[in-house]
Amino acid sequence: MSARTPHLTAKLQGFGTTIFAEMSQLAVATNSVNLGQGFPDSDGPREVLDAAIDAINGGLNQYPPGPGMPVLREAISRHQQRFYGLAYDPDTEILVTAGATEALAGALLALLDTGDEVVTLEPMFDSYAPCISMAGAVSKPVTLRPPHYGIDPEALRAAITPKTKLILFNTPHNPTGRVFTREEVQLVADLAIEHDLLVITDEVYEHLVFDGVEHVALASLPGMRERTLVVSSGGKTFNTTGWKIGWMCGPAAVVAAVRTAKQFLTYVNGGPFQPAIAVGLDLPDRFYADLAADLQAKRDRLMPGLLRAGFEVFPTSSTYFVTVDIRPLQPDGDGMAFCRALPHRVGVVAIPTEVLYQNKREGRHLVRFAFCKRLDVLDEAVERLQRLG
Ligand code: PMP
Ligand code: GLN
């Protein structure tokens, strides 16, 4: 743990500055190719962008309703039905949030009491551990290990104690690119039912899945709709990560509880972007297929380049990300030092996966590269990485 930060509450000691901010800043300062923070470098569908422009020009510039604009809640409801066969009442079972980040923060703050435990999978998205801590609760991580990053059933079982309140389950998974199998998702469901737990699913990468692999929505398994809070957002699906339009779907009582916390965080956000994301959610299947195919092609461009540069590269079938073991190139396996030096050595930025682990040693030698970039940008990064050898 790093040195004590003055003024900062004990709950947030050790969390410092997010790695994404640090690395994006370094990318700008060193004029590097930024394969760190996951954001695409091209715009999403024209219809979605135009809908936001029309909304601004049409005067939709004041506070939207607390739960989100009806037009968006209705589109989210149709989306859950269309892709997962799940019916949610737009008025009582859907809540629009400031990105998935606020949906997760609001849910954790609303549902956790001091001392409660949350079962997580590590590596995990960087906001999970601090939000659990801000809620006064404790994250109990189950470690996923390369090359396949599957769930060890015994480790998952062992992580559940009488203090466990909920499971926080991210699939498709950042940073590993793992899409958990139907068996793995069923195991989470079985344990949640056996121990009477709620599950928060983080499905922000639900449409960024490759190779014909199926994303299994936990809420669609028998007995799970009533104990699952689904979180997603429009950022990745429509290349609009800066708009921060997210949502949650779940049983009315759970959504009502979370609404209480959420209303005191941002209250509402992104008025004119809400109807625009609604337009996106109703786009035809072709759009969704093309989105995944485009990213799959980008993955297939970057991965061989990383192999040629000398990394051990692990398979990924979703998200924006691929993880590597740096030890063939840096035998001491210090991923943090490697990533801090990489922009200066060859002009490329990546994320040291260590920061996404509670058990830091598990991720020390692992590094994440983002492939959600134009092909010429990926080619430039690969060319630069060849100089490492
Ligand atoms: N969960 C995961 C797994 C993510 O990778 C991200 C973001 N990049 C988020 C949540 C946050 O999503 P948003 O930008 O919609 O807040
Ligand atoms: N989700 C993106 C990533 O994992 C960035 C999120 C952020 O900057 N908070 O890289």
Short mmCIF file of C-alpha atoms and ligand atoms in Angstrom, two decimals:
data_model
loop_
_atom_site.label_atom_id
_atom_site.label_comp_id
_atom_site.label_asym_id
_atom_site.label_seq_id
_atom_site.Cartn_x
_atom_site.Cartn_y
_atom_site.Cartn_z
CA MET A 1 0.00 0.00 0.00
CA SER A 2 1.28 3.47 -0.89
CA ALA A 3 2.00 6.27 1.61
CA ARG A 4 -0.90 7.80 3.56
CA THR A 5 -2.74 10.51 1.64
CA PRO A 6 -3.46 13.54 3.85
CA HIS A 7 -7.12 14.43 4.46
CA LEU A 8 -8.40 11.33 2.67
CA THR A 9 -10.84 9.11 4.57
CA ALA A 10 -9.45 5.79 5.76
CA LYS A 11 -11.98 4.11 3.48
CA LEU A 12 -10.10 5.40 0.42
CA GLN A 13 -6.51 5.20 1.63
CA GLY A 14 -4.41 3.29 -0.87
CA PHE A 15 -6.65 3.89 -3.87
CA GLY A 16 -4.70 6.95 -5.08
CA THR A 17 -5.37 8.20 -8.62
CA THR A 18 -7.02 5.83 -11.07
CA ILE A 19 -4.51 4.14 -13.30
CA PHE A 20 -6.54 5.23 -16.34
CA ALA A 21 -6.03 8.92 -15.55
CA GLU A 22 -2.32 8.42 -14.82
CA MET A 23 -1.66 6.48 -18.00
CA SER A 24 -3.75 8.68 -20.32
CA GLN A 25 -1.86 11.70 -18.99
CA LEU A 26 1.45 9.93 -19.64
CA ALA A 27 0.30 9.11 -23.18
CA VAL A 28 -0.32 12.78 -23.91
CA ALA A 29 2.91 13.92 -22.24
CA THR A 30 5.04 11.44 -24.23
CA ASN A 31 3.03 11.55 -27.48
CA SER A 32 2.51 7.79 -27.19
CA VAL A 33 0.01 5.48 -28.82
CA ASN A 34 -2.54 5.06 -26.04
CA LEU A 35 -3.57 1.42 -25.72
CA GLY A 36 -4.25 1.99 -22.01
CA GLN A 37 -7.64 3.42 -21.08
CA GLY A 38 -10.37 1.65 -23.00
CA PHE A 39 -12.09 4.06 -25.33
CA PRO A 40 -12.57 3.84 -29.10
CA ASP A 41 -10.99 6.39 -31.44
CA SER A 42 -13.85 6.51 -33.94
CA ASP A 43 -17.43 7.70 -33.63
CA GLY A 44 -20.43 5.46 -33.29
CA PRO A 45 -23.57 5.35 -35.43
CA ARG A 46 -24.59 8.59 -37.17
CA GLU A 47 -28.25 8.15 -36.14
CA VAL A 48 -27.24 8.16 -32.48
CA LEU A 49 -25.04 11.25 -32.80
CA ASP A 50 -27.72 13.09 -34.78
CA ALA A 51 -30.37 12.21 -32.21
CA ALA A 52 -28.29 13.93 -29.51
CA ILE A 53 -27.76 17.00 -31.69
CA ASP A 54 -31.50 17.11 -32.43
CA ALA A 55 -32.29 16.79 -28.74
CA ILE A 56 -30.04 19.74 -27.88
CA ASN A 57 -31.44 21.83 -30.73
CA GLY A 58 -34.94 20.75 -29.73
CA GLY A 59 -34.52 22.16 -26.23
CA LEU A 60 -34.09 18.96 -24.21
CA ASN A 61 -31.51 20.71 -22.05
CA GLN A 62 -33.01 20.70 -18.54
CA TYR A 63 -33.11 18.01 -15.84
CA PRO A 64 -34.62 14.79 -17.14
CA PRO A 65 -36.99 12.92 -14.79
CA GLY A 66 -35.23 11.26 -11.80
CA PRO A 67 -35.55 7.67 -13.05
CA GLY A 68 -34.50 8.67 -16.58
CA MET A 69 -36.47 9.72 -19.66
CA PRO A 70 -39.37 7.36 -20.41
CA VAL A 71 -38.23 7.03 -24.03
CA LEU A 72 -34.91 5.58 -22.84
CA ARG A 73 -36.39 3.35 -20.14
CA GLU A 74 -38.78 1.93 -22.71
CA ALA A 75 -35.92 1.30 -25.14
CA ILE A 76 -33.89 -0.45 -22.40
CA SER A 77 -36.91 -2.62 -21.65
CA ARG A 78 -37.24 -3.60 -25.35
CA HIS A 79 -33.50 -4.29 -25.50
CA GLN A 80 -33.60 -6.71 -22.53
CA GLN A 81 -36.57 -8.50 -24.08
CA ARG A 82 -35.00 -8.69 -27.52
CA PHE A 83 -31.57 -9.97 -26.50
CA TYR A 84 -32.32 -11.98 -23.34
CA GLY A 85 -36.07 -12.63 -23.29
CA LEU A 86 -36.33 -10.67 -20.04
CA ALA A 87 -39.32 -8.39 -19.34
CA TYR A 88 -38.74 -5.29 -17.18
CA ASP A 89 -41.34 -2.65 -16.37
CA PRO A 90 -39.87 0.66 -17.55
CA ASP A 91 -41.57 2.54 -14.71
CA THR A 92 -40.55 0.45 -11.72
CA GLU A 93 -37.76 -1.92 -12.78
CA ILE A 94 -35.39 0.30 -14.78
CA LEU A 95 -33.26 3.22 -13.61
CA VAL A 96 -31.04 5.41 -15.80
CA THR A 97 -27.68 6.38 -14.29
CA ALA A 98 -24.51 8.38 -14.98
CA GLY A 99 -22.77 5.49 -16.70
CA ALA A 100 -22.42 2.00 -15.37
CA THR A 101 -20.01 3.54 -12.88
CA GLU A 102 -22.80 5.35 -11.05
CA ALA A 103 -25.13 2.37 -11.33
CA LEU A 104 -22.51 0.27 -9.54
CA ALA A 105 -21.68 2.95 -6.96
CA GLY A 106 -25.36 3.61 -6.25
CA ALA A 107 -26.12 -0.09 -5.95
CA LEU A 108 -23.22 -0.79 -3.61
CA LEU A 109 -23.98 2.25 -1.42
CA ALA A 110 -27.66 1.37 -1.29
CA LEU A 111 -27.42 -2.35 -0.69
CA LEU A 112 -24.42 -2.77 1.64
CA ASP A 113 -24.12 -2.23 5.37
CA THR A 114 -20.90 -1.80 7.33
CA GLY A 115 -19.06 -5.10 7.53
CA ASP A 116 -20.98 -6.83 4.76
CA GLU A 117 -18.93 -8.87 2.33
CA VAL A 118 -19.09 -8.78 -1.46
CA VAL A 119 -17.72 -11.64 -3.52
CA THR A 120 -15.81 -10.24 -6.49
CA LEU A 121 -13.68 -11.69 -9.26
CA GLU A 122 -10.14 -10.36 -9.59
CA PRO A 123 -8.75 -8.76 -11.65
CA MET A 124 -11.72 -6.37 -11.42
CA PHE A 125 -12.73 -3.03 -12.89
CA ASP A 126 -11.05 -0.31 -10.90
CA SER A 127 -14.14 1.28 -9.31
CA TYR A 128 -15.38 -1.89 -7.57
CA ALA A 129 -13.01 -2.06 -4.61
CA PRO A 130 -13.18 1.66 -3.68
CA CYS A 131 -16.98 1.72 -3.97
CA ILE A 132 -17.33 -1.36 -1.79
CA SER A 133 -15.00 0.31 0.68
CA MET A 134 -16.94 3.61 0.60
CA ALA A 135 -20.01 1.57 1.53
CA GLY A 136 -18.10 0.28 4.58
CA ALA A 137 -18.10 -3.24 3.19
CA VAL A 138 -15.36 -5.70 2.29
CA SER A 139 -14.46 -7.16 -1.11
CA LYS A 140 -13.65 -10.90 -1.09
CA PRO A 141 -11.98 -11.58 -4.42
CA VAL A 142 -11.85 -14.88 -6.25
CA THR A 143 -8.75 -14.88 -8.43
CA LEU A 144 -9.02 -15.66 -12.15
CA ARG A 145 -5.79 -17.00 -13.58
CA PRO A 146 -4.36 -17.02 -17.11
CA PRO A 147 -4.34 -18.39 -19.70
CA HIS A 148 -8.13 -18.84 -19.62
CA TYR A 149 -9.15 -16.91 -16.50
CA GLY A 150 -11.91 -19.41 -15.67
CA ILE A 151 -13.74 -19.47 -12.33
CA ASP A 152 -12.41 -22.03 -9.85
CA PRO A 153 -15.65 -23.45 -8.36
CA GLU A 154 -14.00 -24.31 -5.05
CA ALA A 155 -12.53 -20.83 -4.67
CA LEU A 156 -15.91 -19.26 -5.41
CA ARG A 157 -17.64 -21.49 -2.87
CA ALA A 158 -14.99 -20.74 -0.28
CA ALA A 159 -15.34 -16.97 -0.74
CA ILE A 160 -18.95 -17.05 0.48
CA THR A 161 -19.36 -16.62 4.24
CA PRO A 162 -22.28 -15.81 6.54
CA LYS A 163 -21.37 -12.12 6.05
CA THR A 164 -21.72 -12.26 2.26
CA LYS A 165 -24.43 -9.92 1.03
CA LEU A 166 -23.94 -10.03 -2.69
CA ILE A 167 -21.87 -11.19 -5.62
CA LEU A 168 -20.53 -8.64 -8.08
CA PHE A 169 -20.22 -10.48 -11.37
CA ASN A 170 -18.69 -8.93 -14.50
CA THR A 171 -19.22 -10.79 -17.77
CA PRO A 172 -17.93 -10.25 -20.44
CA HIS A 173 -14.98 -9.53 -18.21
CA ASN A 174 -12.62 -6.56 -18.11
CA PRO A 175 -9.61 -6.88 -18.29
CA THR A 176 -9.35 -10.58 -19.23
CA GLY A 177 -11.79 -10.70 -22.15
CA ARG A 178 -13.29 -13.86 -20.64
CA VAL A 179 -16.94 -14.53 -21.45
CA PHE A 180 -18.01 -16.82 -18.65
CA THR A 181 -19.47 -20.10 -19.86
CA ARG A 182 -23.02 -21.20 -19.23
CA GLU A 183 -21.64 -23.62 -16.58
CA GLU A 184 -19.79 -20.83 -14.80
CA VAL A 185 -22.79 -18.51 -14.87
CA GLN A 186 -24.98 -21.37 -13.62
CA LEU A 187 -22.57 -21.95 -10.75
CA VAL A 188 -22.88 -18.30 -9.69
CA ALA A 189 -26.67 -18.66 -9.90
CA ASP A 190 -26.69 -21.89 -7.88
CA LEU A 191 -24.56 -20.36 -5.12
CA ALA A 192 -26.64 -17.16 -5.04
CA ILE A 193 -29.82 -19.21 -4.60
CA GLU A 194 -28.25 -21.58 -2.06
CA HIS A 195 -27.00 -18.67 0.09
CA ASP A 196 -29.85 -16.27 -0.65
CA LEU A 197 -27.61 -13.59 -2.18
CA LEU A 198 -28.25 -10.74 -4.56
CA VAL A 199 -26.07 -10.57 -7.65
CA ILE A 200 -25.06 -7.38 -9.44
CA THR A 201 -24.04 -8.18 -13.00
CA ASP A 202 -21.84 -5.73 -14.87
CA GLU A 203 -22.58 -6.36 -18.54
CA VAL A 204 -21.18 -3.21 -20.17
CA TYR A 205 -19.41 -5.37 -22.78
CA GLU A 206 -22.53 -7.44 -23.54
CA HIS A 207 -22.35 -6.73 -27.28
CA LEU A 208 -18.57 -6.84 -27.72
CA VAL A 209 -18.30 -10.63 -27.99
CA PHE A 210 -16.33 -12.49 -30.68
CA ASP A 211 -15.87 -15.88 -32.32
CA GLY A 212 -19.55 -16.78 -32.03
CA VAL A 213 -19.24 -17.09 -28.25
CA GLU A 214 -22.50 -16.59 -26.33
CA HIS A 215 -22.85 -14.03 -23.55
CA VAL A 216 -25.07 -15.71 -20.96
CA ALA A 217 -27.11 -13.17 -18.99
CA LEU A 218 -27.31 -14.41 -15.40
CA ALA A 219 -30.78 -12.90 -14.94
CA SER A 220 -32.09 -15.17 -17.69
CA LEU A 221 -31.34 -18.35 -15.71
CA PRO A 222 -34.20 -19.92 -13.74
CA GLY A 223 -34.74 -18.27 -10.37
CA MET A 224 -32.30 -15.46 -11.03
CA ARG A 225 -34.34 -12.57 -12.38
CA GLU A 226 -35.70 -11.83 -8.93
CA ARG A 227 -32.26 -11.68 -7.31
CA THR A 228 -30.20 -10.00 -10.06
CA LEU A 229 -29.52 -6.34 -10.66
CA VAL A 230 -28.31 -5.97 -14.25
CA VAL A 231 -25.98 -3.04 -14.93
CA SER A 232 -24.96 -1.86 -18.38
CA SER A 233 -24.35 1.31 -20.34
CA GLY A 234 -24.33 2.81 -23.81
CA GLY A 235 -20.66 3.84 -23.77
CA LYS A 236 -19.11 0.75 -25.33
CA THR A 237 -22.02 -0.26 -27.54
CA PHE A 238 -22.32 3.10 -29.28
CA ASN A 239 -18.73 4.43 -29.00
CA THR A 240 -19.97 7.14 -26.67
CA THR A 241 -17.92 6.56 -23.52
CA GLY A 242 -17.95 10.30 -22.77
CA TRP A 243 -21.74 10.51 -22.64
CA LYS A 244 -21.99 8.41 -19.48
CA ILE A 245 -25.47 7.04 -20.00
CA GLY A 246 -25.89 3.84 -18.02
CA TRP A 247 -28.74 1.91 -16.46
CA MET A 248 -29.85 -0.89 -14.22
CA CYS A 249 -32.69 -3.39 -14.51
CA GLY A 250 -33.95 -5.50 -11.64
CA PRO A 251 -36.81 -6.34 -9.34
CA ALA A 252 -38.81 -3.23 -8.38
CA ALA A 253 -37.88 -3.41 -4.70
CA VAL A 254 -34.14 -3.55 -5.43
CA VAL A 255 -34.32 -0.76 -8.02
CA ALA A 256 -36.32 1.38 -5.58
CA ALA A 257 -33.65 0.89 -2.92
CA VAL A 258 -30.89 1.86 -5.31
CA ARG A 259 -32.87 4.87 -6.56
CA THR A 260 -32.71 6.28 -3.05
CA ALA A 261 -28.90 6.33 -3.12
CA LYS A 262 -28.62 7.33 -6.78
CA GLN A 263 -30.85 10.40 -6.39
CA PHE A 264 -28.35 11.88 -3.93
CA LEU A 265 -25.30 11.16 -6.09
CA THR A 266 -26.00 12.87 -9.42
CA TYR A 267 -29.79 12.96 -9.24
CA VAL A 268 -29.84 12.88 -13.06
CA ASN A 269 -27.42 13.35 -15.98
CA GLY A 270 -27.01 13.62 -19.72
CA GLY A 271 -30.50 14.88 -20.68
CA PRO A 272 -30.05 15.14 -24.46
CA PHE A 273 -27.99 11.97 -24.63
CA GLN A 274 -30.75 9.83 -23.16
CA PRO A 275 -33.07 9.87 -26.20
CA ALA A 276 -30.01 9.36 -28.41
CA ILE A 277 -29.02 6.16 -26.61
CA ALA A 278 -32.67 5.08 -26.97
CA VAL A 279 -32.26 5.39 -30.75
CA GLY A 280 -29.12 3.26 -30.54
CA LEU A 281 -30.73 0.49 -28.51
CA ASP A 282 -33.39 0.07 -31.20
CA LEU A 283 -30.86 -0.26 -34.06
CA PRO A 284 -31.24 -3.45 -36.10
CA ASP A 285 -29.34 -6.69 -35.43
CA ARG A 286 -26.98 -5.84 -38.31
CA PHE A 287 -25.55 -2.94 -36.29
CA TYR A 288 -24.77 -5.18 -33.33
CA ALA A 289 -23.19 -7.86 -35.55
CA ASP A 290 -21.01 -5.29 -37.33
CA LEU A 291 -19.88 -3.78 -34.04
CA ALA A 292 -18.59 -7.12 -32.78
CA ALA A 293 -17.05 -8.05 -36.15
CA ASP A 294 -15.19 -4.75 -36.32
CA LEU A 295 -13.69 -5.20 -32.86
CA GLN A 296 -12.86 -8.83 -33.55
CA ALA A 297 -10.84 -7.71 -36.60
CA LYS A 298 -9.01 -5.21 -34.40
CA ARG A 299 -8.22 -7.89 -31.84
CA ASP A 300 -6.93 -10.09 -34.64
CA ARG A 301 -4.67 -7.26 -35.80
CA LEU A 302 -3.14 -6.52 -32.41
CA MET A 303 -2.69 -10.02 -30.98
CA PRO A 304 -0.18 -11.36 -33.55
CA GLY A 305 1.75 -8.11 -33.20
CA LEU A 306 2.02 -8.58 -29.45
CA LEU A 307 3.22 -12.15 -30.00
CA ARG A 308 5.84 -10.96 -32.47
CA ALA A 309 6.98 -8.36 -29.97
CA GLY A 310 7.75 -11.24 -27.61
CA PHE A 311 4.93 -11.24 -25.05
CA GLU A 312 3.04 -14.31 -23.92
CA VAL A 313 -0.46 -13.41 -25.13
CA PHE A 314 -3.62 -14.81 -23.55
CA PRO A 315 -6.82 -15.51 -25.46
CA THR A 316 -9.64 -12.96 -25.32
CA SER A 317 -13.09 -13.36 -26.83
CA SER A 318 -14.71 -10.08 -25.80
CA THR A 319 -14.34 -6.49 -24.60
CA TYR A 320 -11.69 -4.02 -25.78
CA PHE A 321 -8.81 -5.84 -24.14
CA VAL A 322 -6.09 -8.45 -24.37
CA THR A 323 -3.76 -9.37 -21.52
CA VAL A 324 -0.14 -10.48 -21.77
CA ASP A 325 2.60 -11.85 -19.53
CA ILE A 326 5.61 -9.52 -19.81
CA ARG A 327 8.16 -11.93 -18.37
CA PRO A 328 9.62 -13.05 -21.73
CA LEU A 329 10.61 -9.38 -22.20
CA GLN A 330 11.06 -8.31 -18.59
CA PRO A 331 12.20 -11.29 -16.50
CA ASP A 332 11.64 -9.53 -13.15
CA GLY A 333 7.93 -9.41 -14.02
CA ASP A 334 7.37 -5.89 -12.69
CA GLY A 335 4.38 -4.83 -14.77
CA MET A 336 4.02 -1.47 -13.06
CA ALA A 337 7.62 -0.50 -13.83
CA PHE A 338 7.24 -1.90 -17.34
CA CYS A 339 4.14 0.22 -18.07
CA ARG A 340 5.63 3.37 -16.55
CA ALA A 341 8.75 2.97 -18.72
CA LEU A 342 7.05 1.81 -21.93
CA PRO A 343 5.97 5.29 -23.17
CA HIS A 344 9.52 6.57 -22.75
CA ARG A 345 11.13 3.47 -24.29
CA VAL A 346 8.96 3.01 -27.37
CA GLY A 347 5.99 5.40 -27.19
CA VAL A 348 3.18 3.00 -26.27
CA VAL A 349 0.87 3.09 -23.23
CA ALA A 350 -0.63 -0.01 -21.60
CA ILE A 351 -2.24 -0.75 -18.22
CA PRO A 352 -0.43 -2.75 -15.51
CA THR A 353 -3.09 -5.27 -14.57
CA GLU A 354 -1.70 -5.44 -11.02
CA VAL A 355 -3.78 -2.39 -10.10
CA LEU A 356 -6.95 -4.39 -10.79
CA TYR A 357 -6.06 -7.05 -8.19
CA GLN A 358 -6.38 -7.02 -4.41
CA ASN A 359 -3.81 -9.81 -4.26
CA LYS A 360 -1.23 -7.71 -6.10
CA ARG A 361 1.22 -10.57 -6.61
CA GLU A 362 -1.31 -12.43 -8.76
CA GLY A 363 -1.27 -9.68 -11.38
CA ARG A 364 2.23 -8.29 -11.03
CA HIS A 365 3.54 -9.66 -14.34
CA LEU A 366 0.36 -9.04 -16.37
CA VAL A 367 -0.35 -6.09 -18.64
CA ARG A 368 -3.47 -5.08 -20.56
CA PHE A 369 -3.55 -3.63 -24.06
CA ALA A 370 -6.68 -2.08 -25.61
CA PHE A 371 -7.46 -2.90 -29.25
CA CYS A 372 -10.48 -0.58 -29.70
CA LYS A 373 -8.44 1.63 -32.04
CA ARG A 374 -8.18 2.25 -35.78
CA LEU A 375 -6.13 -0.39 -37.61
CA ASP A 376 -3.44 2.12 -38.55
CA VAL A 377 -3.08 3.07 -34.87
CA LEU A 378 -2.74 -0.60 -33.90
CA ASP A 379 -0.15 -1.09 -36.66
CA GLU A 380 1.84 1.86 -35.38
CA ALA A 381 1.74 0.48 -31.83
CA VAL A 382 2.90 -2.94 -33.03
CA GLU A 383 5.74 -1.41 -35.04
CA ARG A 384 6.89 0.49 -31.96
CA LEU A 385 6.61 -2.58 -29.71
CA GLN A 386 8.90 -4.56 -32.06
CA ARG A 387 11.72 -2.29 -30.84
CA LEU A 388 11.50 -3.77 -27.36
CA GLY A 389 13.35 -6.95 -28.22
N1 PMP B 1 -17.65 -1.76 -15.74
C1 PMP B 1 -16.64 -2.17 -16.51
C2 PMP B 1 -16.25 -3.61 -16.46
C3 PMP B 1 -15.97 -1.27 -17.33
O1 PMP B 1 -14.95 -1.67 -18.07
C4 PMP B 1 -16.41 0.08 -17.35
C5 PMP B 1 -15.77 1.04 -18.19
N2 PMP B 1 -15.17 1.31 -18.83
C6 PMP B 1 -17.46 0.45 -16.55
C7 PMP B 1 -18.07 -0.49 -15.75
C8 PMP B 1 -17.95 1.87 -16.49
O2 PMP B 1 -18.82 2.16 -17.51
P1 PMP B 1 -19.32 3.64 -17.77
O3 PMP B 1 -18.30 4.31 -18.61
O4 PMP B 1 -20.62 3.44 -18.47
O5 PMP B 1 -19.48 4.30 -16.45
N1 GLN B 2 -13.44 1.04 -18.82
C1 GLN B 2 -12.27 1.66 -19.30
C2 GLN B 2 -11.10 0.77 -18.99
O1 GLN B 2 -11.23 -0.20 -18.29
C3 GLN B 2 -11.99 3.03 -18.74
C4 GLN B 2 -12.75 3.40 -17.57
C5 GLN B 2 -12.27 4.62 -16.84
O2 GLN B 2 -11.44 5.38 -17.31
N2 GLN B 2 -12.81 4.79 -15.69
O3 GLN B 2 -10.04 1.06 -19.47
#
